[in-house]
XYZ file of C-alpha atoms in Angstrom:
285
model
C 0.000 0.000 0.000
C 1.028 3.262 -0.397
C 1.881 5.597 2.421
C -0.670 8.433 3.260
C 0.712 11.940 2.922
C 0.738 14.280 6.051
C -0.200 17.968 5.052
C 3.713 18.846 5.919
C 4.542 16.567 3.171
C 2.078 18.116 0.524
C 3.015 21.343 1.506
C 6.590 20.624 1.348
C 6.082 18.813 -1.810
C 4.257 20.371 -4.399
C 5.705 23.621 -5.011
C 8.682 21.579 -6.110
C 6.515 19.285 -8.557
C 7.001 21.963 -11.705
C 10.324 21.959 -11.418
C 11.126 18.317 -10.880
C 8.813 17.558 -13.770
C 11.078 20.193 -15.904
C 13.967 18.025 -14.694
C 12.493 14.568 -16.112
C 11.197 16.005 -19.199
C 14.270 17.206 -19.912
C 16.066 13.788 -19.044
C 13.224 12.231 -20.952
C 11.125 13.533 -23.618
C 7.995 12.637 -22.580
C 5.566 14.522 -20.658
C 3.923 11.023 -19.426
C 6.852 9.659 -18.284
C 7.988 12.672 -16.550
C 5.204 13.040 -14.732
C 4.930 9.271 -13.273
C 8.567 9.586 -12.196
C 7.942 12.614 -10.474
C 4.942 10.630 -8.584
C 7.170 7.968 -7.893
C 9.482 10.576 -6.100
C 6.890 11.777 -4.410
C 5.889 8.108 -2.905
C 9.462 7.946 -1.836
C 9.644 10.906 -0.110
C 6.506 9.997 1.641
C 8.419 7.142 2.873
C 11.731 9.206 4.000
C 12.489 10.797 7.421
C 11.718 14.734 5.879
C 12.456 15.895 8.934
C 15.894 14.788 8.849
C 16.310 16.353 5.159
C 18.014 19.852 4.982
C 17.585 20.593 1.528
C 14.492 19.051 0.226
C 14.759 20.313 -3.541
C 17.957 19.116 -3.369
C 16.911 15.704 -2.311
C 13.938 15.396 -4.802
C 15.746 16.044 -7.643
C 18.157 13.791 -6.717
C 15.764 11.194 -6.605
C 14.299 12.223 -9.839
C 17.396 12.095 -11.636
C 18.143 8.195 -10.508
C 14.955 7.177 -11.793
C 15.346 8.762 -14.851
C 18.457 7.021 -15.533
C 16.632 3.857 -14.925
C 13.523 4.566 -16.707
C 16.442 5.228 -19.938
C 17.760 2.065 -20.303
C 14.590 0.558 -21.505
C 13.675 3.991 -23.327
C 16.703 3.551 -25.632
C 15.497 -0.119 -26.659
C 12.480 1.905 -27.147
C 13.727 4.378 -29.262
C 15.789 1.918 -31.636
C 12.289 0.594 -32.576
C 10.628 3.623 -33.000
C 8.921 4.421 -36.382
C 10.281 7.609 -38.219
C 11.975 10.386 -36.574
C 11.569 10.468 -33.118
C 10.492 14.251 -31.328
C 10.161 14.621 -27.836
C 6.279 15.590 -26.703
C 5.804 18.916 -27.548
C 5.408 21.277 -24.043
C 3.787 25.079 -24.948
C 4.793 28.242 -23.363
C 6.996 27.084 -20.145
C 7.182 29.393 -17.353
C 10.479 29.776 -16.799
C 12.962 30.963 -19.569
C 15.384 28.522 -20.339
C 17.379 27.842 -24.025
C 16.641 23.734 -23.855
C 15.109 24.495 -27.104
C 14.217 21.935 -29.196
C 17.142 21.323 -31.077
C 18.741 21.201 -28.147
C 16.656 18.097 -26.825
C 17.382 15.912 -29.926
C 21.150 17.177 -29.357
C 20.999 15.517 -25.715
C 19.320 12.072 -27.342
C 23.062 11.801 -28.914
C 24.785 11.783 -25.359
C 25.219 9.165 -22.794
C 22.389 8.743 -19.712
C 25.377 10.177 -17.391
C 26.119 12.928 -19.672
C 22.769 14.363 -20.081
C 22.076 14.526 -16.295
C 25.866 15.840 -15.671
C 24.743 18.672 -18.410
C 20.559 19.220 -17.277
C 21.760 19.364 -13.520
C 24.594 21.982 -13.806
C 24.701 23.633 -16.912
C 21.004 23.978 -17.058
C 19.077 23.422 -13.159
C 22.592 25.339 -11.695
C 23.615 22.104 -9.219
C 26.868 22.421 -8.127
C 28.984 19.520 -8.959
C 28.905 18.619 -5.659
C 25.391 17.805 -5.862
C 25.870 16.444 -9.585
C 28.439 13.743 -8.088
C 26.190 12.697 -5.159
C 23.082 12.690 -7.514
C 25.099 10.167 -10.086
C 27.622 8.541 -7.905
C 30.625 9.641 -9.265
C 33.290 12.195 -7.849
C 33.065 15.304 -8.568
C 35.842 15.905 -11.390
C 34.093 13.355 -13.123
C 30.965 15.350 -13.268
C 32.965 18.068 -14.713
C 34.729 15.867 -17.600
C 31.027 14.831 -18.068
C 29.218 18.031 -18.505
C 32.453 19.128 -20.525
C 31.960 16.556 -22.741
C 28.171 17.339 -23.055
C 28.626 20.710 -23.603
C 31.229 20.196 -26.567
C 28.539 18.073 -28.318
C 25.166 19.991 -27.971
C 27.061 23.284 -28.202
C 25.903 24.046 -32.075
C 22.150 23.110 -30.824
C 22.204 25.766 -28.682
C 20.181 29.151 -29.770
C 22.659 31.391 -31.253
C 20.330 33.734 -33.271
C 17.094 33.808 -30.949
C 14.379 35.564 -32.908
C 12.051 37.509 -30.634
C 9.043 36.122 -29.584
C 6.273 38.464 -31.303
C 8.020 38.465 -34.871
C 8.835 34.355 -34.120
C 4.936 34.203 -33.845
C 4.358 36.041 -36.544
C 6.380 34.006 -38.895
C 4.779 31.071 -37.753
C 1.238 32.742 -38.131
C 2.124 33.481 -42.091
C 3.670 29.638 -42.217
C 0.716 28.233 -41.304
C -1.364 30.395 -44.203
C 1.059 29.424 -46.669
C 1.617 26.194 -46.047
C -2.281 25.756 -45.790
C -3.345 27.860 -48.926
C -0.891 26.600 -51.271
C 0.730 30.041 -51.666
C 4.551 28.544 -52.190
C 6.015 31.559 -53.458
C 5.284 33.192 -49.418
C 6.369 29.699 -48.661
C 10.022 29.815 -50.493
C 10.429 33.248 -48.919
C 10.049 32.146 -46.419
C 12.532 29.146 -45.948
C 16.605 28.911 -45.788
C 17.748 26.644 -48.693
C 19.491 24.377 -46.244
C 16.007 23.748 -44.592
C 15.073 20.648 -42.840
C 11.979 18.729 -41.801
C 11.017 16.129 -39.552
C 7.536 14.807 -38.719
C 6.971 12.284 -35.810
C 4.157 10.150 -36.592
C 5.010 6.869 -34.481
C 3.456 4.717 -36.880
C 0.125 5.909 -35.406
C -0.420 8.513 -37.850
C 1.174 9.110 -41.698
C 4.303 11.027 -41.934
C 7.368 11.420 -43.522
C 9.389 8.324 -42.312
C 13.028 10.232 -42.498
C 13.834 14.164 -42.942
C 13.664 15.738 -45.950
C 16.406 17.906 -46.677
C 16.710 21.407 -48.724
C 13.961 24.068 -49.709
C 12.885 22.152 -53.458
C 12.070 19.081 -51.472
C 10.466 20.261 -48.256
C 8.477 22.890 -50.722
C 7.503 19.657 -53.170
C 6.164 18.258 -49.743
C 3.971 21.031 -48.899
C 2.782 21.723 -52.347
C 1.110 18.038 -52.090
C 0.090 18.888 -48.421
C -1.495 22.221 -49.217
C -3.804 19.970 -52.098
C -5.018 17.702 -49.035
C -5.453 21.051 -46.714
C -7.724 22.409 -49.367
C -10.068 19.500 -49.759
C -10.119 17.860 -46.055
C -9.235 21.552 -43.797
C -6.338 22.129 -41.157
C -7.561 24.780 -38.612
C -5.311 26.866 -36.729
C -6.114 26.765 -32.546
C -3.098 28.768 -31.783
C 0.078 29.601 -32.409
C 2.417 29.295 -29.290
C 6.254 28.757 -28.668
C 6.485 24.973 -28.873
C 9.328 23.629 -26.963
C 11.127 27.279 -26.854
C 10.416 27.934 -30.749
C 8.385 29.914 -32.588
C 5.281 27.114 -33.857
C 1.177 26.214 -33.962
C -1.101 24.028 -33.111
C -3.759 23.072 -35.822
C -6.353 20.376 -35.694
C -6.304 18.428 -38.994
C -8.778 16.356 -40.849
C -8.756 13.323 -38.457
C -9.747 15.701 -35.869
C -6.423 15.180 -33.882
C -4.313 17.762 -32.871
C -1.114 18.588 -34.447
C 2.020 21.180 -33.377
C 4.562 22.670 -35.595
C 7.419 24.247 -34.535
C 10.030 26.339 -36.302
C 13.495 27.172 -36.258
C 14.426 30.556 -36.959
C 17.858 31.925 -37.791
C 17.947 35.455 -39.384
C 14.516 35.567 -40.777
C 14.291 32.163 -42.228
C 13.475 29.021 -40.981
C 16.301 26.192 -40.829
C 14.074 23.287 -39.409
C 10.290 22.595 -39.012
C 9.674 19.831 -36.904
C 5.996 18.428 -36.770
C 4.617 16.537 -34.325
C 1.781 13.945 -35.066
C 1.763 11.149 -33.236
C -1.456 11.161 -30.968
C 0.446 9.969 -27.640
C 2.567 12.808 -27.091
C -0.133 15.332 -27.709
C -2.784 13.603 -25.332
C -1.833 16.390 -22.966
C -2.335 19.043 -24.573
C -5.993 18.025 -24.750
């Protein structure tokens, strides 16, 4: 059975909640999964001596981080599998400001379990490496090789040109009546040559199975899509920063949802990445 929670352990607990579910998102990709950690850290700290706890935060996202780097050995078998690319679940208009951008998130699916925490817990949550050894179990000038190495490979995912929200949103406004209306000369303008796409469909829904790559492809794509848009509809619900970019959500034909989100360097838009697969959007219901 599980333990009952006292009032001091509520009270003590859920103001952290947000933030250790930022933590196992980050470690994870999934919004499900981050949020059933999080309640399993929350059953163990119902179970610990609090009293005896001086930093609690500390503590919790401690405990968070472990189970995350359990719950990713069986999510890499997982993501071997997959079908297509593979997105993490889209999460609209955060709180907090923080650059763990999208890009950045598909950057950290390239490092090692220890890595990624070494990297989240300093470089992004502000841990001392103190707290980064004790949370991994290694000393603490291994932490630092770790988030050193981290950094070196994520370092070109990182926001360098960071368009401003409003004009972000507007570009993704006049995307989505382009891409919808057919209008691929707005379209073109709109795009960097180097462009890239990638759709996550998880075999539950149809997309493109690998990215497409350049402007004359990804705008052949859309001219096909903008036939279907005309004759089955795609309506706009809002557009939002999706995952720290610029991007909207639509419902489409099937009546599920659908987010697009854009990356933006000086004016033009170097990656679009689509989410469709119906289990990572079941909370944005």
């Amino acid at each position: 059975m599980e333990p009952q929670p006292s009032d001091a352990a509520l009270e003590a607990f859920e103001p952290l909640r947000p933030r250790l579910i930022r933590v196992a998102y980050r470690m994870l990709g999934s919004v499900a999964d981050a949020e059933d950690v999080v309640q399993e850290a929350f059953i163990r700290w119902l179970r610990t001596d609090d009293a005896a706890i001086r930093e609690p935060e500390a503590f919790l996202r401690t405990t968070v981080t472990r189970l995350c780097l359990d719950h990713l050995k069986s999510a890499r078998h997982r993501r071997e599998t997959y079908i297509g690319p593979w997105l993490p679940d889209p999460v609209l208009d955060e709180e907090e400001e923080e650059d763990v951008t999208l890009p950045l998130m598909l950057a950290l699916e390239r490092l090692s379990p220890l890595e990624r925490a070494a990297f989240l817990l300093h470089d992004v949550f502000g841990a001392a490496f103190d707290e980064v050894a004790a949370t991994i179990d290694r000393d603490a000038a291994a932490c630092r090789q770790l988030a050193a190495r981290a950094r070196a490979h994520v370092r070109e995912a990182r926001p360098r040109f960071a368009v401003e929200k409003q004009r972000g949103l507007a570009i993704a406004q006049a995307f989505f009546e382009a891409s919808r209306s057919g209008d691929m000369a707005a379209l073109g303008a709109m795009l960097a040559s180097d462009v890239a796409m990638h759709a996550d469909g998880g075999g539950k829904r149809p997309a493109v199975v690998r990215p497409i790559f350049g402007s004359r492809l990804v705008l052949q794509l859309h001219k096909a899509l903008a036939v279907l848009f005309r004759k089955q509809g795609s309506q706009l619900v809002d557009t939002r920063l999706i995952n720290g970019l610029p991007g909207f959500v639509t419902r489409e034909a099937d009546g599920e949802l659908q987010t697009t989100a854009l990356e933006i360097e000086h004016e033009r838009i170097v990656a679009i990445y689509v989410m469709r697969n119906p289990d990572k959007l079941k909370h944005l219901h």
